[in-house]
Coordinates of C-alpha atoms and ligand atoms in Angstrom, one line a residue:
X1 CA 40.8 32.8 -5.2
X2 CA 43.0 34.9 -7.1
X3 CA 42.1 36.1 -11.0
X4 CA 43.9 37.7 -13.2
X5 CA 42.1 40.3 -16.0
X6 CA 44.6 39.7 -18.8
X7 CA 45.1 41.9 -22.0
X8 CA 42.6 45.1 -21.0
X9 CA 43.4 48.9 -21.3
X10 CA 43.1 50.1 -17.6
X11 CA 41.0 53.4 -16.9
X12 CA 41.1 55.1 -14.1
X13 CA 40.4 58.9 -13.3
X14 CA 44.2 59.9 -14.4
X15 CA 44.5 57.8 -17.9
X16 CA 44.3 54.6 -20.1
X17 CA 46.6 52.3 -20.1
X18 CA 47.3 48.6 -21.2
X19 CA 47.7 46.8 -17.8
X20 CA 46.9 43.6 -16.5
X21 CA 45.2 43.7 -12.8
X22 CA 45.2 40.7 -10.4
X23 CA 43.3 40.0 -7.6
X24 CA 43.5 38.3 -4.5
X25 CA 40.0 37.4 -2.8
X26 CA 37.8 40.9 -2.6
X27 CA 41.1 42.9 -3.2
X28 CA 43.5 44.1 -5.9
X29 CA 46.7 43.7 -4.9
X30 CA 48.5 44.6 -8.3
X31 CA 48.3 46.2 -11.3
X32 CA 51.2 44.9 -13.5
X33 CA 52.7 46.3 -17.2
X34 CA 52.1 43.6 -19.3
X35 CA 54.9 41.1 -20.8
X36 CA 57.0 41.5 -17.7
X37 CA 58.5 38.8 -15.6
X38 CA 55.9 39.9 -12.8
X39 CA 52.9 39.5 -15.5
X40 CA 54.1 36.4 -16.4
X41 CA 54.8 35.5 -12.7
X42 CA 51.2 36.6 -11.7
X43 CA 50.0 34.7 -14.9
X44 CA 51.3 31.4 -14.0
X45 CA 50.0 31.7 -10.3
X46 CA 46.6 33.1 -11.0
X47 CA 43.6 30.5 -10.6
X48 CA 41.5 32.2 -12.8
X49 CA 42.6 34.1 -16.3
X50 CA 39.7 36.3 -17.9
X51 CA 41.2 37.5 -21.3
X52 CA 39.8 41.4 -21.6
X53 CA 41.3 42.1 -25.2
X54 CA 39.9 44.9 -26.9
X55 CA 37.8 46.5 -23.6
X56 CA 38.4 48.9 -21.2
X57 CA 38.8 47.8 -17.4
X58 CA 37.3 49.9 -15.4
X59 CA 36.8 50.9 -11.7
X60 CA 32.6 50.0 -11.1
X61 CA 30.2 52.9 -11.1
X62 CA 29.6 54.5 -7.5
X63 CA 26.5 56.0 -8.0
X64 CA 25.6 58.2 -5.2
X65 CA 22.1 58.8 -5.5
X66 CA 19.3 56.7 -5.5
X67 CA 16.0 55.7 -3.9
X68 CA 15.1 52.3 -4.0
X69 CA 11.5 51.8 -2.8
X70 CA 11.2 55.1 -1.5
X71 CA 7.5 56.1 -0.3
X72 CA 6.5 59.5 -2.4
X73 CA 3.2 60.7 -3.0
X74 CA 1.3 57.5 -1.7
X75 CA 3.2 54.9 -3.1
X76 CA 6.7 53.5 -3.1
X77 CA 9.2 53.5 -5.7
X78 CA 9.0 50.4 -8.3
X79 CA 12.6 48.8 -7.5
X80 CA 13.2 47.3 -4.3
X81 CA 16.7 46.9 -3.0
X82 CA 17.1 43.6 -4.7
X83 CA 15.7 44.6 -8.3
X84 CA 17.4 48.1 -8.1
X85 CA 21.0 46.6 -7.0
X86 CA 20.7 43.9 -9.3
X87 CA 19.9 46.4 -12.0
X88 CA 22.6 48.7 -11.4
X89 CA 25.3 45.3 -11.4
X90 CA 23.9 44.9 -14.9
X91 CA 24.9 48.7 -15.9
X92 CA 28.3 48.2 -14.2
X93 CA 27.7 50.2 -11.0
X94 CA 28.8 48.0 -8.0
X95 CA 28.4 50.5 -5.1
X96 CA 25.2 52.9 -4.3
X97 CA 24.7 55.5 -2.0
X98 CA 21.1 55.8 -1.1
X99 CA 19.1 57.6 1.2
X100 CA 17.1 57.0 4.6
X101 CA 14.5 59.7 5.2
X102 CA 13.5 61.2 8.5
X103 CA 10.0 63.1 8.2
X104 CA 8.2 65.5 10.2
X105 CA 7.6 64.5 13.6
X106 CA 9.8 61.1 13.4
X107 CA 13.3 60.2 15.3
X108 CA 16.2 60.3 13.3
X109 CA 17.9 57.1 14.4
X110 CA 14.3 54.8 14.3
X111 CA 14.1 56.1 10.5
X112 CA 17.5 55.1 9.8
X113 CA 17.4 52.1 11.4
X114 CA 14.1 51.2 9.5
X115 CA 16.1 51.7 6.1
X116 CA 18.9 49.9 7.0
X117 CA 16.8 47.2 7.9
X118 CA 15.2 47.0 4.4
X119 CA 18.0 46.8 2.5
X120 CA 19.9 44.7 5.0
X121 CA 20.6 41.0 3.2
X122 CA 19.0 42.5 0.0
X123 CA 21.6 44.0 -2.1
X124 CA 23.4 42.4 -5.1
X125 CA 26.5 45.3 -4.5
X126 CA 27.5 47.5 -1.9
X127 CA 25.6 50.0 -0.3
X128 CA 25.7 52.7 2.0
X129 CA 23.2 56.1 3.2
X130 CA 23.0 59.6 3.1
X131 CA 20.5 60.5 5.8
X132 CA 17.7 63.1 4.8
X133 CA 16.7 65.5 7.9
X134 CA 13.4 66.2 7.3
X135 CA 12.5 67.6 10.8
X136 CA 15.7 70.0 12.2
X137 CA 15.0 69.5 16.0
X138 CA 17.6 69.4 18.5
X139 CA 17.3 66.0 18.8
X140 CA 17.8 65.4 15.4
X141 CA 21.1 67.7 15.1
X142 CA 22.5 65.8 17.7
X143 CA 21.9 62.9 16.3
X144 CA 23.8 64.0 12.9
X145 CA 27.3 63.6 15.4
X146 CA 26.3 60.3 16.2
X147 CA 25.7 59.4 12.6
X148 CA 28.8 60.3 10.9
X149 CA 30.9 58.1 13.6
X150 CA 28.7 55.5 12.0
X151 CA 29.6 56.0 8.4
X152 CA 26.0 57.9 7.7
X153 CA 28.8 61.3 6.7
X154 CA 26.3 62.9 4.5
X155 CA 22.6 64.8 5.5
X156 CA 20.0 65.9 2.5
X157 CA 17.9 68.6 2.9
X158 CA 15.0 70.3 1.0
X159 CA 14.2 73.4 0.1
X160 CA 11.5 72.3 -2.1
X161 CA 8.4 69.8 -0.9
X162 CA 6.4 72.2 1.8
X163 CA 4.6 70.5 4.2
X164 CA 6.8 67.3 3.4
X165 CA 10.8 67.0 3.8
X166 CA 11.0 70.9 3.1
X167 CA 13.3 73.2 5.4
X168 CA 13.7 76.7 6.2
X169 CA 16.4 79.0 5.8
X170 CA 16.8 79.1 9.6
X171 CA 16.6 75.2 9.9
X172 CA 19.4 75.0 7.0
X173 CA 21.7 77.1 8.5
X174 CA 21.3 75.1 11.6
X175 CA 22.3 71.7 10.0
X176 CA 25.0 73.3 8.1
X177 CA 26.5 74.3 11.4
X178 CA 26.2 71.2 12.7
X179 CA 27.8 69.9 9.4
X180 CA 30.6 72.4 9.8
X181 CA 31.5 71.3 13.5
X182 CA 31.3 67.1 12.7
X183 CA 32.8 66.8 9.5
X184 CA 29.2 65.5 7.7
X185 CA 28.6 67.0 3.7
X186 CA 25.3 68.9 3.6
X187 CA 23.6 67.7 0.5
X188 CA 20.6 70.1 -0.4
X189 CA 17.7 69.9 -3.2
X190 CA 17.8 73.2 -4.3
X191 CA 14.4 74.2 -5.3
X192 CA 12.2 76.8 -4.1
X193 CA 9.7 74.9 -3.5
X194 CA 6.9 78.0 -1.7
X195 CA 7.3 79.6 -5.0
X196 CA 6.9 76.5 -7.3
X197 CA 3.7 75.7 -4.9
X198 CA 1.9 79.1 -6.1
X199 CA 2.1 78.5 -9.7
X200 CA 1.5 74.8 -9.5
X201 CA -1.2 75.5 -7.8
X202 CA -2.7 78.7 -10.3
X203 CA -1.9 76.4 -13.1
X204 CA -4.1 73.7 -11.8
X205 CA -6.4 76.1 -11.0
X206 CA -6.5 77.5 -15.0
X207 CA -7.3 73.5 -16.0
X208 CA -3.8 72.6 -16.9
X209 CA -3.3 69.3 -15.6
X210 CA -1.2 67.7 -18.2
X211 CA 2.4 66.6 -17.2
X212 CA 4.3 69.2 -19.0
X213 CA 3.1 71.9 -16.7
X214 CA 5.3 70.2 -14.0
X215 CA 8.2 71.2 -16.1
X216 CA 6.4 75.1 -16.5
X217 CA 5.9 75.9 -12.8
X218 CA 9.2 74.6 -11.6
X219 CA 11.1 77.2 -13.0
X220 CA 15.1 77.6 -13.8
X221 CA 15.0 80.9 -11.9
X222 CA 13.8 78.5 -9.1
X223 CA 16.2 76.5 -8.8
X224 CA 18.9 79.2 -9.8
X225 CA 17.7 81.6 -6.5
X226 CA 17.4 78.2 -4.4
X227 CA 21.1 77.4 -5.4
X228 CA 22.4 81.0 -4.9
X229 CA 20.6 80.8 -1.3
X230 CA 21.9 77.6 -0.4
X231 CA 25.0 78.8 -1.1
X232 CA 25.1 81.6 0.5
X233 CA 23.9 79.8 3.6
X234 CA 26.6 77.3 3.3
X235 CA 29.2 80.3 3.4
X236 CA 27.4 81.9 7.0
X237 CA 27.1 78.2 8.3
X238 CA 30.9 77.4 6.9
X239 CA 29.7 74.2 6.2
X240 CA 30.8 72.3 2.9
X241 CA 27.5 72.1 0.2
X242 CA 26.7 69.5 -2.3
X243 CA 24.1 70.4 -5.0
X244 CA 22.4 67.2 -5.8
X245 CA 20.6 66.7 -9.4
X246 CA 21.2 70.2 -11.0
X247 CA 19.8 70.7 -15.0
X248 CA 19.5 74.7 -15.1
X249 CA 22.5 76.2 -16.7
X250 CA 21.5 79.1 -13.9
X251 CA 21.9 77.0 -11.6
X252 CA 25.2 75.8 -12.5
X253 CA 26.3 79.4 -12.9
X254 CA 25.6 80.4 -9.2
X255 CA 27.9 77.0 -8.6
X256 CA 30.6 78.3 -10.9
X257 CA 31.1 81.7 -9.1
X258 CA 30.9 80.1 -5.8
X259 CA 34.1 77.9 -6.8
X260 CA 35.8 79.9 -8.8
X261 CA 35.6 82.2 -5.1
X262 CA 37.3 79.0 -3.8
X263 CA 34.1 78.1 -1.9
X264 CA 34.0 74.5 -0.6
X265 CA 30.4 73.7 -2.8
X266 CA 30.3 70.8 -5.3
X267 CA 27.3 69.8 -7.7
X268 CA 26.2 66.4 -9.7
X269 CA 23.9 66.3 -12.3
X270 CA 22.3 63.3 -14.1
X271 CA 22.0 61.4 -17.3
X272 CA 18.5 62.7 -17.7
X273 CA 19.3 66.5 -17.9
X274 CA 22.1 65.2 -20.2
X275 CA 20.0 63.9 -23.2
X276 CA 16.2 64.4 -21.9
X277 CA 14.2 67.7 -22.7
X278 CA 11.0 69.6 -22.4
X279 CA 9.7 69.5 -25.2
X280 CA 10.9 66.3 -26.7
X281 CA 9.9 64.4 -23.3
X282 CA 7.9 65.8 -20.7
X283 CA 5.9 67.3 -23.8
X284 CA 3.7 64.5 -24.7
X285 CA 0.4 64.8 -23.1
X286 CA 0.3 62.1 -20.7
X287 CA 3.2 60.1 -21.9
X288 CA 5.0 62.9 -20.6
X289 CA 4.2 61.4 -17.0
X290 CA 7.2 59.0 -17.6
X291 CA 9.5 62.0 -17.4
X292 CA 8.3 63.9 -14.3
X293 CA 11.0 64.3 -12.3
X294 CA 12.7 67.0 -9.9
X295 CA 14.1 68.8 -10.6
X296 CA 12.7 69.1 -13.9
X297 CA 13.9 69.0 -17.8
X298 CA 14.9 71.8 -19.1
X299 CA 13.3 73.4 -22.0
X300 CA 15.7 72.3 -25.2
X301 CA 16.2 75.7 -26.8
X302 CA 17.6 77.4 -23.9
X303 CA 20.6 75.1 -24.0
X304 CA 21.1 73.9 -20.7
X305 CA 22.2 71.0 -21.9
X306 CA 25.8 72.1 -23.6
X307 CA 26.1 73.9 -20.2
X308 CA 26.1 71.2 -18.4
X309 CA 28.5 69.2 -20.8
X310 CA 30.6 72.5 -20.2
X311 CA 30.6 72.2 -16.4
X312 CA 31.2 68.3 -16.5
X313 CA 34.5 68.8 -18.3
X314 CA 35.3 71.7 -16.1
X315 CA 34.4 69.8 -12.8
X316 CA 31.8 73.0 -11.8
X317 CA 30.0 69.4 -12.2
X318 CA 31.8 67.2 -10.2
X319 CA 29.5 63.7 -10.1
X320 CA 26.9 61.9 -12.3
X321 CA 24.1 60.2 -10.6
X322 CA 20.9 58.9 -11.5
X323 CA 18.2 60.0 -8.9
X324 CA 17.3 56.7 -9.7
X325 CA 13.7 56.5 -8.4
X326 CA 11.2 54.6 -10.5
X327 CA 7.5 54.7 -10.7
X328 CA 5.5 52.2 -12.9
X329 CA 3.2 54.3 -15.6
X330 CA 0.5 51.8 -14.6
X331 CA -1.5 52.6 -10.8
X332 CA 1.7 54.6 -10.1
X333 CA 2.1 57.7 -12.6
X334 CA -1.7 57.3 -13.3
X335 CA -2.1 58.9 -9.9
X336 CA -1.5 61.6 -11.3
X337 CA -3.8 61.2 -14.9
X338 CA -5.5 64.2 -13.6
X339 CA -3.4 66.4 -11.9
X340 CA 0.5 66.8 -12.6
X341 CA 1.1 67.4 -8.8
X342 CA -0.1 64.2 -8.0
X343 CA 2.2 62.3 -10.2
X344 CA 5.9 60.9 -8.1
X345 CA 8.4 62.2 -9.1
X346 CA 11.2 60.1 -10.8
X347 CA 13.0 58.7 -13.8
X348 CA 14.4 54.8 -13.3
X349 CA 18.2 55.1 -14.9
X350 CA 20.2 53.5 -12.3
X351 CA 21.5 51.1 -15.3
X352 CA 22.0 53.2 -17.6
X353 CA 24.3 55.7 -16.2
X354 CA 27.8 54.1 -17.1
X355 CA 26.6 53.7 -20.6
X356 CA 25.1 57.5 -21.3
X357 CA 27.6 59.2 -20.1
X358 CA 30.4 57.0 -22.3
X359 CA 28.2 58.2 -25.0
X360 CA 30.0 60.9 -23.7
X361 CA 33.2 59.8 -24.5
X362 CA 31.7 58.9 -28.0
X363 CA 30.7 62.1 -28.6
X364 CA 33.6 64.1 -28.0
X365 CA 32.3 65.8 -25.0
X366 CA 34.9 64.5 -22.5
X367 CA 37.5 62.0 -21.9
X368 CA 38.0 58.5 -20.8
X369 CA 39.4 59.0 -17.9
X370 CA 37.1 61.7 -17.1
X371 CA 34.1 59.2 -17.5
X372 CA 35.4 57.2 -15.3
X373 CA 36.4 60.2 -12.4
X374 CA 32.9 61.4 -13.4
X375 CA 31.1 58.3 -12.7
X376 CA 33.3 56.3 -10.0
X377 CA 36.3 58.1 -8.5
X378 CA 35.3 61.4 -8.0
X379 CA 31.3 59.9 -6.0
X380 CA 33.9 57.6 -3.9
X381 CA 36.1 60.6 -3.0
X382 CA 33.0 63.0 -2.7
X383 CA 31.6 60.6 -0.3
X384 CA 34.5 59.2 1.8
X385 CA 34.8 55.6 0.2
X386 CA 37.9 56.0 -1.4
X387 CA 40.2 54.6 -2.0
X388 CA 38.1 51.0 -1.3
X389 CA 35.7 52.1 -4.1
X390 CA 36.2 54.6 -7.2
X391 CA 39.4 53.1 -8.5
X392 CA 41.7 50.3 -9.5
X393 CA 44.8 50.0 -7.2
X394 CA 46.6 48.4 -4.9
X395 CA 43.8 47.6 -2.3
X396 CA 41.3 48.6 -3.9
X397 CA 37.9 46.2 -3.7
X398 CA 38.2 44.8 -6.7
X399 CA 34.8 46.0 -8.0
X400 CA 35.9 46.2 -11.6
X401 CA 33.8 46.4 -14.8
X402 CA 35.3 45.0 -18.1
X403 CA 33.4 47.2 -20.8
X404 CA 33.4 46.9 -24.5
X405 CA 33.4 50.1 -26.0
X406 CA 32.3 49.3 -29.5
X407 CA 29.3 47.1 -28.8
X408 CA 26.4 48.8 -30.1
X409 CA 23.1 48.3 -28.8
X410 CA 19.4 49.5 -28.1
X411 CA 18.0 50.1 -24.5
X412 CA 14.4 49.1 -23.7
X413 CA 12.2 48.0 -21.4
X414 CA 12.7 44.5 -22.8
X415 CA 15.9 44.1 -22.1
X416 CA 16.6 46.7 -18.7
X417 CA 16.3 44.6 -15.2
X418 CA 15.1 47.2 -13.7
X419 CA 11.4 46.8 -11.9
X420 CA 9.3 49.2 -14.1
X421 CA 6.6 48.6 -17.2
X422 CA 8.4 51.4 -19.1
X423 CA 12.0 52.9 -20.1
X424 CA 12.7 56.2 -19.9
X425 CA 15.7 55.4 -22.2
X426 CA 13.1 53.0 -24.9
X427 CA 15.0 53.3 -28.3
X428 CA 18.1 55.2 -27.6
X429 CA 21.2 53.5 -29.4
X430 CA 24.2 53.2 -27.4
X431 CA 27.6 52.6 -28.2
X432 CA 29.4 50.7 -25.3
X433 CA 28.0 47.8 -23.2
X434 CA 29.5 46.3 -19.6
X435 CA 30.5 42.9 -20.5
X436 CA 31.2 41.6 -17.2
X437 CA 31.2 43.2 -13.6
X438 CA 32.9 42.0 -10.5
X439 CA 32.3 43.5 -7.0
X440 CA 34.6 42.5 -4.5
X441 CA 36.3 40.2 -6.5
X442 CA 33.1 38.0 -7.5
X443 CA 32.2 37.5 -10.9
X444 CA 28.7 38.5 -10.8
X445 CA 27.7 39.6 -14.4
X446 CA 29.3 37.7 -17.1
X447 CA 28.1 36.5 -20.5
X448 CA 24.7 37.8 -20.2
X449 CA 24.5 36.1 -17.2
X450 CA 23.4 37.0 -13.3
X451 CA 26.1 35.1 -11.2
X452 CA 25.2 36.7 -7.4
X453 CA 23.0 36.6 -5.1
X454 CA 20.6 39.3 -2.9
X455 CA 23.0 39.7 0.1
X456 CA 26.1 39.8 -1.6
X457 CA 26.5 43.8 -1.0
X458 CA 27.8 45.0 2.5
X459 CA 26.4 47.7 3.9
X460 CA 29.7 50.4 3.8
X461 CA 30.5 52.8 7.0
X462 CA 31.3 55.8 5.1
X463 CA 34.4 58.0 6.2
X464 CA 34.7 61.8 5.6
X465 CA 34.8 63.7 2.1
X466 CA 37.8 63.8 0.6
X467 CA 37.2 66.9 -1.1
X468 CA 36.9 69.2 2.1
X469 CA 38.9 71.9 2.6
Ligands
LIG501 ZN1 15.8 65.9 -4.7
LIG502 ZN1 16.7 62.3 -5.2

């Protein structure tokens, strides 16, 4: 079937443009000027027009970090691969990028092939996997080569989480090594996590159990020495580093030296850190428990949050993603009513991410195009699906979002599709809204309607970064 989106302005990661985009099947196959003979021509022959006056047509969100039912903590994450892809179709992301987890003691490969199987035949939109090495064994470095001949190019690791996925300096280095000889990104969680242990634990011990002392004990200056480490490592182990979910502005300092010394090191950060505080959030006795994540909010009058605006416009921030991993207040932050170390960790925004971060582009704090780079291009190049995902071009998947930019409207959990009894985002008032989302070429969202199906996504062999050096 061919379709042609008629009438739009066209954003992609280098400008705006009126343009008219026609596609063949899964594929674009051409982005015309419109009023000219070809237009016309393309016109005439399309079997499908879909008039996009007065939006923007835009590439669909890649977001590159989620965790769809994810165990943590005794449970497992509220969205499953069906309700979390679906949800994210709905906020115009058509790709995700989430993770299968090796623990202590396990094989990498019967992990992965555990995850794969879950979300096999599940997904509304494409997929793919980082891989996190929880256990640095031989075996398991070895098996990293394997993996990134399989399209698995990316490995998480922790610094935080003792006793759970954590690693040590001498296990990092190993893995970056490995990373530096087979081409795979090293993605680390930059936390200290021995040091956040010790006061979570002295806290607890004092009788502070409320949720906001998550946010106390996992310091900035934690996450700032982790990054700085991690670094540093990264340098020794010449291995390319990825900072995943970053919110301290000291954090993003040690990132800003290390690329301003032309060190191959990148960073995301998240719509939460973005608009989310201490004390407006994670500050409200146990309501707080919604807003427990790691790492943490930032406390509001230290101004992280213009810092990180700052670095998103001056790529020291180089991707959003949501962290998307959502826990029902009910039987799932509850178990943590008594203890804040007990409640999992997570915010649910994996819908939500195209439309805060155009609040963005609302706002003044960055461009159009650099909302879309931000949100699409720049994931896609960052983890080796471009130029099949992050853009509209000549063979491109057409996984394209037509987005009205002056719809105003509320976000709640009566309205989000995503599998938990609470928003994170309840109230806010956005300006923007995703009218209707193709992915590969299907109409799947349109007119406030669900058009797909669970096993519509494809599970996508990743290539290399694009960004390494
Ligand atoms: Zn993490
Ligand atoms: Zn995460």
């Amino acid at each position: 079937m061919t379709t042609l989106i008629k009438n739009g302005t066209v954003v992609t990661s280098t400008g705006a443009d009126p343009a008219e985009v026609l596609i063949d099947g899964e594929i674009v196959v051409a982005v015309l000027q419109p009023g000219t003979d070809l237009a016309q021509a393309a016109e005439n022959g399309a079997e499908r027009v879909v008039a996009a006056s007065d939006t923007l047509v835009v590439p669909g969100g890649v977001d590159v970090h989620t965790h769809m039912e994810l165990p943590f903590g005794g449970t497992v994450a509220s969205d499953d691969f069906e309700s979390g892809t679906t949800a994210a179709a709905w906020g115009g992301t058509t790709t995700i990028v989430d993770f299968a987890t090796q623990s202590k003691g396990l094989d990498v490969r019967e992990c992965l092939d555990a995850r794969l199987e879950l979300a096999q035949g599940n997904c509304a939109i494409d997929y793919g996997f980082h891989m996190i090495i929880g256990d640095v064994t031989d075996a398991a470095l070895k098996e990293m080569d394997l993996l990134v001949n399989e399209g698995i190019s990316s490995f998480k690791l922790f610094m935080a989480y003792p006793g759970v996925f954590y690693s040590d300096d001498g296990e990092i280095l190993r893995a970056m090594q490995q990373c530096a000889s087979n081409g795979g990104l090293l993605m680390m969680h930059a936390e200290n996590g021995i040091a956040i242990d010790v006061l979570a634990e002295q806290a607890f011990e004092r009788g502070e159990t409320d949720p906001v002392n998550h946010g106390y004990v996992r310091r900035a200056e934690f996450e700032s020495e982790a990054t700085h480490r991690a670094i540093q490592l990264a340098k020794v182990g010449a291995a390319p580093l990825y900072i995943v979910h970053l919110s301290a502005k000291e954090a993003l300092e040690q990132v800003t030296i290390a690329r301003d010394n032309g060190a191959n090191v990148f960073a995301e950060t998240c719509p939460q850190y973005l608009y989310f505080s201490l004390e407006d959030h994670l500050d409200q006795g146990w309501d707080g428990a919604a807003y427990v994540c790691s790492t943490p909010l930032r406390p509001h009058h230290e101004h992280h949050q213009d810092e990180l605006w700052r670095g998103l416009r001056t790529n020291d921030l180089a991707v959003v993603s949501t962290d998307h991993c959502p826990f029902c207040m009910k039987e799932q932050k509850e178990l943590g009513k008594n203890d804040f170390r007990a409640i999992p960790n997570g915010i649910g925004g994996v819908e939500h991410r195209m439309d805060m971060i155009f609040q963005g582009v609302v706002n003044g704090e960055i461009s159009l195009p650099r909302w879309v780079e931000l949100c699409s291009t720049t994931p896609a190049r960052m983890m080796g699906l471009h130029p099949k995902k992050g853009t509209i071009q000549p063979g491109a998947d057409a996984d394209i979002v037509i987005y009205d930019p002056n719809k105003v409207w509320t976000i709640s959990v009566d309205n989000h599709h995503m599998n938990m009894d609470h928003s994170a985002y309840e109230g806010i008032q956005v300006t923007g809204h995703c009218d209707t989302v193709f992915s590969r070429g299907q109409m799947i969202i349109d007119d406030d309607q669900y058009h797909g199906r669970k096993g519509d996504g494809q599970f996508l062999r990743r290539g290399l970064s694009s960004y390494l050096i």
